[in-house]
XYZ file of C-alpha atoms in Angstrom:
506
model
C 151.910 153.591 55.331
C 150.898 152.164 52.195
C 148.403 149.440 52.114
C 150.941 146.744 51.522
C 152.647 147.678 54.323
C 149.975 147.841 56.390
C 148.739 144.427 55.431
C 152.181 143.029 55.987
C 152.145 145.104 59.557
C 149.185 143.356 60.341
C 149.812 139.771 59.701
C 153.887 140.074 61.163
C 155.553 140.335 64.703
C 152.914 138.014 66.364
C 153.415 135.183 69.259
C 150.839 132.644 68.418
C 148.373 130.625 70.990
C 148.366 128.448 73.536
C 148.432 124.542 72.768
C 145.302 123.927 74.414
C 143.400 126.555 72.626
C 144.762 124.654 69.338
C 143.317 121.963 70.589
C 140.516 122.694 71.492
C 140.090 123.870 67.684
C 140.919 121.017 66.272
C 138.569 119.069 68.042
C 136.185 120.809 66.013
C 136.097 119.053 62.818
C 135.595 115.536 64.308
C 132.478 117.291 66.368
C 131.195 118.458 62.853
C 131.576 115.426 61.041
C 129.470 113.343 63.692
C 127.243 116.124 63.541
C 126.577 115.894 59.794
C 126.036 112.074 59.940
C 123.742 112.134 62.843
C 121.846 114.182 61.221
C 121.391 112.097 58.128
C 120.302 109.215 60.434
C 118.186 111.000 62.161
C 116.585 112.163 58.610
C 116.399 108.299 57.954
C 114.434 107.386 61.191
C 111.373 109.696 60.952
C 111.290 109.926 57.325
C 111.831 106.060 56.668
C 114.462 107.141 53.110
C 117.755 108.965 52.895
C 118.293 112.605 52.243
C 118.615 112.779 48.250
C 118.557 116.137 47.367
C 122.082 117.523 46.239
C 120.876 120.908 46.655
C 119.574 119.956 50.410
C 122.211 117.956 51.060
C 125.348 120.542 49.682
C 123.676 123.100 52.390
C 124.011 120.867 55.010
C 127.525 120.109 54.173
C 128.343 123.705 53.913
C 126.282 124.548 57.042
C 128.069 121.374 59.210
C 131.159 120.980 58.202
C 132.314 124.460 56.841
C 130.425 127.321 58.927
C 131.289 126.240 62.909
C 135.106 126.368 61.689
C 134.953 129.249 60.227
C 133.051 131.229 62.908
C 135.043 129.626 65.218
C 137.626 131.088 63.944
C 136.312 135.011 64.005
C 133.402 135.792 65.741
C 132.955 133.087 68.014
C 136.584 132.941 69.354
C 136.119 134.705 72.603
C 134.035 131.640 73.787
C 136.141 129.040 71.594
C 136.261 126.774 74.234
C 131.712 126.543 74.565
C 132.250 125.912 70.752
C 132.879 122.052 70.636
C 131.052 121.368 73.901
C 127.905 122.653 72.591
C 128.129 120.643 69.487
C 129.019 117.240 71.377
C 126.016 117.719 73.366
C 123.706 118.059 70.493
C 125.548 114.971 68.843
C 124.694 113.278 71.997
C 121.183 114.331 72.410
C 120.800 112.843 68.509
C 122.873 109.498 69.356
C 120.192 108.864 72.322
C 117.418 109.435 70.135
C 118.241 107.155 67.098
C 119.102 104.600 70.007
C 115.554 104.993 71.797
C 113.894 104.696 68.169
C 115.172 101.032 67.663
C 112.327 98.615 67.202
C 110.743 97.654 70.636
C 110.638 94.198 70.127
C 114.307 93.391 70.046
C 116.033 94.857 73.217
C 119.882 93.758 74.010
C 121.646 95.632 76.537
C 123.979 98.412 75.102
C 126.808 96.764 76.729
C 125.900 93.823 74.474
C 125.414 95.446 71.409
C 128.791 96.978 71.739
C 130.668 93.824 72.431
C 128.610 92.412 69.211
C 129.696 95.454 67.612
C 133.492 94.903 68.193
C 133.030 91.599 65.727
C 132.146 93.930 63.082
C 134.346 93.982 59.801
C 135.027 97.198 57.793
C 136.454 97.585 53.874
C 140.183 97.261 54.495
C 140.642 98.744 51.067
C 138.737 102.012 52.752
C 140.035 104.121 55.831
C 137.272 107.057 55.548
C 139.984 108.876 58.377
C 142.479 109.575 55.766
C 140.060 111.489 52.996
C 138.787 113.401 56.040
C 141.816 114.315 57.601
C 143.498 115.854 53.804
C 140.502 117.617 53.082
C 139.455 119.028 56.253
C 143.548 120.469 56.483
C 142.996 121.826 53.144
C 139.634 123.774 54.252
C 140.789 124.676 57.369
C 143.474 125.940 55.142
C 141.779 127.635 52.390
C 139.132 129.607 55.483
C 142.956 130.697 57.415
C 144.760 132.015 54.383
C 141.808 134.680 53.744
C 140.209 135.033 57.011
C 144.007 136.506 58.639
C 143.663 139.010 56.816
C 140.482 140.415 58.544
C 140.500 141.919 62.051
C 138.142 139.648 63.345
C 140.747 136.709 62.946
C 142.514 136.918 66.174
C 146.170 137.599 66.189
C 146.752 134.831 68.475
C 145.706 132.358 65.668
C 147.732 134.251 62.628
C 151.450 132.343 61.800
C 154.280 133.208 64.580
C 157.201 135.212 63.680
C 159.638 133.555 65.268
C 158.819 131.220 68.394
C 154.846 130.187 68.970
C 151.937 128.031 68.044
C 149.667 130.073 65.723
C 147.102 127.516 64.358
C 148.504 128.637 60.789
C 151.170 127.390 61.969
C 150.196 124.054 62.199
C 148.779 124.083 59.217
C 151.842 124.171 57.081
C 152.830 120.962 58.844
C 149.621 119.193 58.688
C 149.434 119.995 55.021
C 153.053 117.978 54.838
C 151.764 115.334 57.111
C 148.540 114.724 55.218
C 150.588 114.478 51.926
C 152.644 111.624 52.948
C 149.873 109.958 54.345
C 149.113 108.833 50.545
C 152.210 109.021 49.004
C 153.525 106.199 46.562
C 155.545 104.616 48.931
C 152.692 104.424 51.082
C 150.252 103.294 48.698
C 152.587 100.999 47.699
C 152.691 101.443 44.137
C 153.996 99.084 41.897
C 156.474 101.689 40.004
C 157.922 102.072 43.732
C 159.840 98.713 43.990
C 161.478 99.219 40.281
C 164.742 100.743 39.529
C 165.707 103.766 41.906
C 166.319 106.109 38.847
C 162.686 105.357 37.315
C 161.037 105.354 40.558
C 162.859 109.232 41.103
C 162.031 110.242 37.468
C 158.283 109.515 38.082
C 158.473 111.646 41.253
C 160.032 114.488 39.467
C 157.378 114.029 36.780
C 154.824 114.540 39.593
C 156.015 117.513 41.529
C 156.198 119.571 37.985
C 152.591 121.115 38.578
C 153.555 122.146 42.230
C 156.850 124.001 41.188
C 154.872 125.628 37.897
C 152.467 126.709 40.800
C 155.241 127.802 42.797
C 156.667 129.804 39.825
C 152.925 131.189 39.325
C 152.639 132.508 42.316
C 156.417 133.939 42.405
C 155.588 135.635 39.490
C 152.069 137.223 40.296
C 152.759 138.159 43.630
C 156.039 139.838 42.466
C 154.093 141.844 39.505
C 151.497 142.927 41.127
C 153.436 144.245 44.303
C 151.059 141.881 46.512
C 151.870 142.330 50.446
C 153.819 139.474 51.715
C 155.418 138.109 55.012
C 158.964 138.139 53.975
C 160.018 135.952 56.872
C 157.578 133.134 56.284
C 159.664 131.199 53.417
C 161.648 134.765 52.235
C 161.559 136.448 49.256
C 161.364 134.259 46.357
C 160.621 130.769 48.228
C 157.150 129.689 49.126
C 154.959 126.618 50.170
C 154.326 125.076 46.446
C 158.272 125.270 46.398
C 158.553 123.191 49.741
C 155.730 120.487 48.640
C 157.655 119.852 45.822
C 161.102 119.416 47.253
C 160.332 117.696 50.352
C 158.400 115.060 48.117
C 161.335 114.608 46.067
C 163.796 114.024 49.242
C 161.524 111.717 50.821
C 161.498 110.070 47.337
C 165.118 110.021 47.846
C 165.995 108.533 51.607
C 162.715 106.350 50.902
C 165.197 104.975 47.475
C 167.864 104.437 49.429
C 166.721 103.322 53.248
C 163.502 100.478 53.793
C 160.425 102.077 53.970
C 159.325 100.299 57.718
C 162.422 102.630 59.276
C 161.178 105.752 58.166
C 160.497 107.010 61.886
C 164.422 106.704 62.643
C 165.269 108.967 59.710
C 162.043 111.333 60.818
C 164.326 111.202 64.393
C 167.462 111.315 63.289
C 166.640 114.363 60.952
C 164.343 116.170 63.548
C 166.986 115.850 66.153
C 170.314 116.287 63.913
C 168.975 119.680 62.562
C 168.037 120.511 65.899
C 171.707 119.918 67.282
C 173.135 121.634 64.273
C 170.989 124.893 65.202
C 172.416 124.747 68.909
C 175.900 124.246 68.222
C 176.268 126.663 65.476
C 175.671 129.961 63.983
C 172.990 128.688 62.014
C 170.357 129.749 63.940
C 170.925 133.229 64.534
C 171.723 133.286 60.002
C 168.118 131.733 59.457
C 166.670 134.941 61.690
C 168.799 137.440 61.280
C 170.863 136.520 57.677
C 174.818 136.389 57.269
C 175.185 140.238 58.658
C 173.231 139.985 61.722
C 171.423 143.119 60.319
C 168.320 140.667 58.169
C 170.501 141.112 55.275
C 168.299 139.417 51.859
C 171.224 139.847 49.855
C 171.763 136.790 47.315
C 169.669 133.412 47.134
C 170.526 132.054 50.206
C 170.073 134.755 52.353
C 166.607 135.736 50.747
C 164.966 132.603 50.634
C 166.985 131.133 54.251
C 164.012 130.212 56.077
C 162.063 128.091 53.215
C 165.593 126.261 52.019
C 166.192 125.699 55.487
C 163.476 124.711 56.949
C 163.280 121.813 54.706
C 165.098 120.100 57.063
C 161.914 120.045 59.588
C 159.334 119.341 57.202
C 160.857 116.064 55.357
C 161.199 115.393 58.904
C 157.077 115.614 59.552
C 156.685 113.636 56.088
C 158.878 110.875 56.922
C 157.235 110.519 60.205
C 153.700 110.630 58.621
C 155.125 107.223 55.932
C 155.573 105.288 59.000
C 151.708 106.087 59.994
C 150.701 105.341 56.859
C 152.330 102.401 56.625
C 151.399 101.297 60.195
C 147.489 102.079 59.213
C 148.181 99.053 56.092
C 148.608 96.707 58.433
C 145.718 96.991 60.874
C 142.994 94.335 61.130
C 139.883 95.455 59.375
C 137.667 95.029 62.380
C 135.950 97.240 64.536
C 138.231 95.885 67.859
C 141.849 96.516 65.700
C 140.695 99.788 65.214
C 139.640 100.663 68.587
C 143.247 99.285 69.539
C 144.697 101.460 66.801
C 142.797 104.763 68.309
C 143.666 103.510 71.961
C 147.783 103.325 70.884
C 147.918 106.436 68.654
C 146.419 108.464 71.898
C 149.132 107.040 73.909
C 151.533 107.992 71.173
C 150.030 111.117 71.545
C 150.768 111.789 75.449
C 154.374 110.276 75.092
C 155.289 113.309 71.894
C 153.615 115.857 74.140
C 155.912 114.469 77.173
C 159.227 115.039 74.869
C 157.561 118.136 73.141
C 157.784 119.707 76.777
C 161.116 118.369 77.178
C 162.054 119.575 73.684
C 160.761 123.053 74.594
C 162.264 123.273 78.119
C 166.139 121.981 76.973
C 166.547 122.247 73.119
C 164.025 125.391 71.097
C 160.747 126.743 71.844
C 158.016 125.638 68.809
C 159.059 127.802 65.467
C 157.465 127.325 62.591
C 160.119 129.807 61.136
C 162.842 127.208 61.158
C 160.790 123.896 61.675
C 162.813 123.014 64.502
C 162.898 119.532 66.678
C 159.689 121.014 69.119
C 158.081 122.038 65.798
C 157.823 118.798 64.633
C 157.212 116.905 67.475
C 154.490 119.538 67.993
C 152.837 119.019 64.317
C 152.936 115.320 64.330
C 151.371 114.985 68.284
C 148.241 117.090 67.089
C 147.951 115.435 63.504
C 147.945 111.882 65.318
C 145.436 113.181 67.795
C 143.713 114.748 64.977
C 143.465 111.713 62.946
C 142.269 109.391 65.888
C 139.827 111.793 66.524
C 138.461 111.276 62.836
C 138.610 107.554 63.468
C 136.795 106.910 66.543
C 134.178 109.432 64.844
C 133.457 107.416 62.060
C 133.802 104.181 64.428
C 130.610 106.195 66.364
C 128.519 106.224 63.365
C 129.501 102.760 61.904
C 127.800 101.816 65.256
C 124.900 104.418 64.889
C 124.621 103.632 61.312
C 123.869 99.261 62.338
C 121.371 100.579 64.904
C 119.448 101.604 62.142
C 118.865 99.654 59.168
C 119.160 101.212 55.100
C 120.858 104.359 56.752
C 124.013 105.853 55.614
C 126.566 107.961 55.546
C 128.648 109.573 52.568
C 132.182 109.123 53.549
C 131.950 106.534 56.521
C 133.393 103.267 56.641
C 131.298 100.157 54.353
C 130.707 97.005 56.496
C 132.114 94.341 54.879
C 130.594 91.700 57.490
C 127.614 92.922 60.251
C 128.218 91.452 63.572
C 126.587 88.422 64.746
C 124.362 89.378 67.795
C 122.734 87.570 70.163
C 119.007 87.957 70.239
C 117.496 88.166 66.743
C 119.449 90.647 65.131
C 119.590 93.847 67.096
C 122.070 96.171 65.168
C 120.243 95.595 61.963
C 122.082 97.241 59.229
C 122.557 96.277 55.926
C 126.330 95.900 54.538
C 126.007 98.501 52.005
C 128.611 97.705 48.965
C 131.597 100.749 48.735
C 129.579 103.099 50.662
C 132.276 104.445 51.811
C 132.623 105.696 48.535
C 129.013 106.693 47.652
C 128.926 108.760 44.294
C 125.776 110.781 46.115
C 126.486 114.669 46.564
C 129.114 114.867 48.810
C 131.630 117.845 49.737
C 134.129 115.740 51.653
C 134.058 113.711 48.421
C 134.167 116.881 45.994
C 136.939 118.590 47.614
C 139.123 115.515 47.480
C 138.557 114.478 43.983
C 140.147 117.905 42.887
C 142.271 119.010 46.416
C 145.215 120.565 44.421
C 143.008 122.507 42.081
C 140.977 123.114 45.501
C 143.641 124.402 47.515
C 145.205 126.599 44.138
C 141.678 127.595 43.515
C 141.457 129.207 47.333
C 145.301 131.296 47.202
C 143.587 133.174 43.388
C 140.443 133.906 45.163
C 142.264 135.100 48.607
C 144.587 137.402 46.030
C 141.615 138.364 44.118
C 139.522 139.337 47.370
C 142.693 141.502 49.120
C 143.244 143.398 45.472
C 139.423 144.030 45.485
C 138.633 144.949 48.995
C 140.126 146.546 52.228
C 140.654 144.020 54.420
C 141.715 144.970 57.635
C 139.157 148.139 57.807
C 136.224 145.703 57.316
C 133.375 145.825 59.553
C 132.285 142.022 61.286
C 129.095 141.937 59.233
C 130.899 142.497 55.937
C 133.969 140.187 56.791
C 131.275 136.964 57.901
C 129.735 137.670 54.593
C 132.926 138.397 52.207
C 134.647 134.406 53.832
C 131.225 132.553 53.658
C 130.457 133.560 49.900
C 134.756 132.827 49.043
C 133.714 129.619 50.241
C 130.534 128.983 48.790
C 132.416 129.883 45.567
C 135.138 127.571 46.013
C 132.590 124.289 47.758
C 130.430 125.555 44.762
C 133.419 124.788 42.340
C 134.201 121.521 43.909
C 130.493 120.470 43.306
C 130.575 121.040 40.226
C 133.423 119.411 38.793
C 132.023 116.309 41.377
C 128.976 116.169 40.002
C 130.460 116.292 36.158
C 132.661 113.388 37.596
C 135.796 115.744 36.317
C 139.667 115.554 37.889
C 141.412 118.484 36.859
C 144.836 116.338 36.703
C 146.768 116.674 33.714
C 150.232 115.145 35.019
């Protein structure tokens, strides 16, 4: 076999993971991100100022929030599951000692301080939870899309052919989900309530650099006979294509129907398509073409699984406008967001509950056709996901008052300290926008510049697989080859952060 064939061998016909073990991954990037602001407390308490260095302070970005993923992901995936307990109980071990350190002479109870604490009010104009969640999908993405193609990825992890929960698979969808999270109509822009034919015009204006990537990538991967899985999005279709359209359909339904009902057409959508694959021959077309025999003859046929599986997706990113409308409205104190966190888990349980159902009566999970269980599947862990991030950064808003002048790039600004009891025992200073502190900051970096990001990590996955022989790579060289990719592409990031440039020219 040639080595595109072998590469496409080695990355097709596989069954995915278990849900659990996906979770159980994903509960790794919350972990992290206490980790990496614990830290900087800690650094506060016994050395009385904040960490300053950028140099210092990239590295422990880089070490934090980018290494545990990615050697979760390879090396340290036969004992996945020691992975986030390990880290929780060296966040604990740093939570207790900030909280011993407090000054002696003003003791509360902790049960006090946390009912103090509930008073607390946070920058509404600020949800720290949101930044974290795009950017952390898009490294999570970016470490995937190279790391599959090494033999010390697991299979298990790698996209599903047909039926299965790879964790590549969710990615796709929590790329969608994340996207509509700060869409226009979410955002509510001002250009959004005009005339439906501007508001579409603008939209079409803004997908242009997504389907000139698309077309890019079509292009190069077609000239230089670049392995590819042909039933992922087929032969000409692929995921800058499906950004771009499902934005423009949402656009659409979002033109036409009020924004607040955007869960019933993310149901009715989800569970039409779904009905439409039972009842008819559509199904067996989108895996096995109009012959039966995986016929790619004409457009349709070629591209059937990206065209149709559009269906699914503007199904996630409707589903995702309703969240991000439903985080607008909440209170900006500490106790609406605790309420927030306590609903979306319950949310959580009930999509699980119908994803089993879903599963057991309609379609096993397939990323393939983005199918009803698919869905339900992508937008259960993206909730769970996302309430994760916010009770993490609710943890070190609370940390951060225990200790006063410290803080913590990318964490929530208090607007209004609590009024305690006895003297003034969470003792924190509102710091103004800190939430948006122009300090060195990857989380910050990444998301100044996440489509360049993102484009930046498929040319340096191409580059790497042209230049080297993946799947015959020893564990030593692979660790090495994925840490300095992203070094280079963090390093990028940084850069253009620190020069205060946005590659955005549309």
């Amino acid at each position: 076999m040639s080595q595109k064939h072998l590469k496409e061998a080695f990355i097709s016909n596989l069954n995915g993971t278990s849900l659990l073990e996906i979770s159980l991954g994903l509960s790794l990037p919350p972990l992290c991100l206490l980790c990496r602001g614990l830290l900087l407390i800690l650094y506060y308490v016994h050395c009385g100022k904040p960490l300053s260095s950028r140099k210092c302070c990239l590295l422990l970005d880089f070490l934090v929030l980018i290494s545990p993923p990615l050697l979760s992901c390879t090396v340290l995936s036969p004992i996945l599951s020691l992975v986030p307990v390990t880290i929780a109980a060296f966040c604990a071990g740093m939570f207790f000692k900030i909280y011993n350190q407090r000054k002696q002479e003003t003791r509360v109870p902790f049960r006090q301080i946390v009912k103090d604490f509930q008073k607390t009010s946070l920058d509404p104009e600020y949800i720290p939870a949101v930044t974290v969640f795009r950017v952390y999908v898009n490294v999570l993405t970016a470490i995937g899309i190279l790391a599959v193609d090494f033999p010390q990825y697991p299979r298990r992890f790698a996209k599903a052919e047909t039926y299965g929960t790879g964790a590549m698979d969710f990615g796709v969808g929590a790329f969608i989900f994340g996207n509509a999270l700060v869409c226009p109509e979410v955002r509510q822009k001002s250009y959004v309530t005009k005339a439906t034919f501007s508001n579409l015009a603008r939209q079409l204006f803004s997908v242009w650099p997504l389907i000139f990537l698309g077309i890019g990538r079509l292009l190069s991967v077609k000239s230089i006979d670049y392995h590819e899985h042909t039933s992922e999005y087929g032969v000409h279709w692929n995921f800058f294509f499906t950004l771009a359209f499902v934005r423009l359909a949402a656009s659409l339904l979002l033109a036409i129907v009020p924004k607040n009902k955007s869960w019933i057409i993310a149901i009715n959508l989800a569970v039409l398509y779904q009905l439409i694959l039972n009842t008819t021959s559509l199904k067996t077309f989108i895996l096995h073409g109009s012959n039966g025999r995986d016929t790619r003859v004409g457009f349709f046929n070629a591209n059937r699984e990206g065209l149709l599986s559009l269906f699914g997706y503007l199904a996630i990113y409707m589903a995702s406008v309703q969240v991000g409308l439903c985080l607008l409205k909440r209170s900006s104190s500490v106790r609406g967001w605790i309420e927030a966190v306590r609903l979306s888990l319950l949310t959580v349980l009930a999509l699980f509950a119908f994803l089993h159902v879903s599963q057991a009566y309609a379609d096993p999970v397939s990323r393939r056709m983005a199918n009803l269980s698919y869905c339900i599947w992508v937008v259960a862990h993206c909730l769970a996901l996302f309430s994760c991030f916010v009770a993490t950064d609710l943890v070190l808003v609370f940390t951060k008052l225990l200790v006063k002048g410290s803080s913590v790039p990318c964490s929530w600004s208090v607007v209004k300290p609590p009024n305690t009891s006895k003297k003034r025992e969470m003792e924190a200073v509102p710091v103004a926008g800190e939430g948006k502190l122009a300090h060195t900051c990857l989380i910050s970096a990444i998301n100044k510049n996440q489509l360049v990001f993102f484009l930046l990590a498929n040319v340096m996955t191409g580059t790497v697989n042209i230049l080297v022989d993946t799947i015959h790579s020893r564990t030593a060289f692979a660790l090495c080859i994925l840490h300095l990719y992203m070094v280079f592409n963090c390093l990028i990031m940084h850069i253009l952060h620190a020069k205060n440039i946005v590659l955005k020219f549309w």
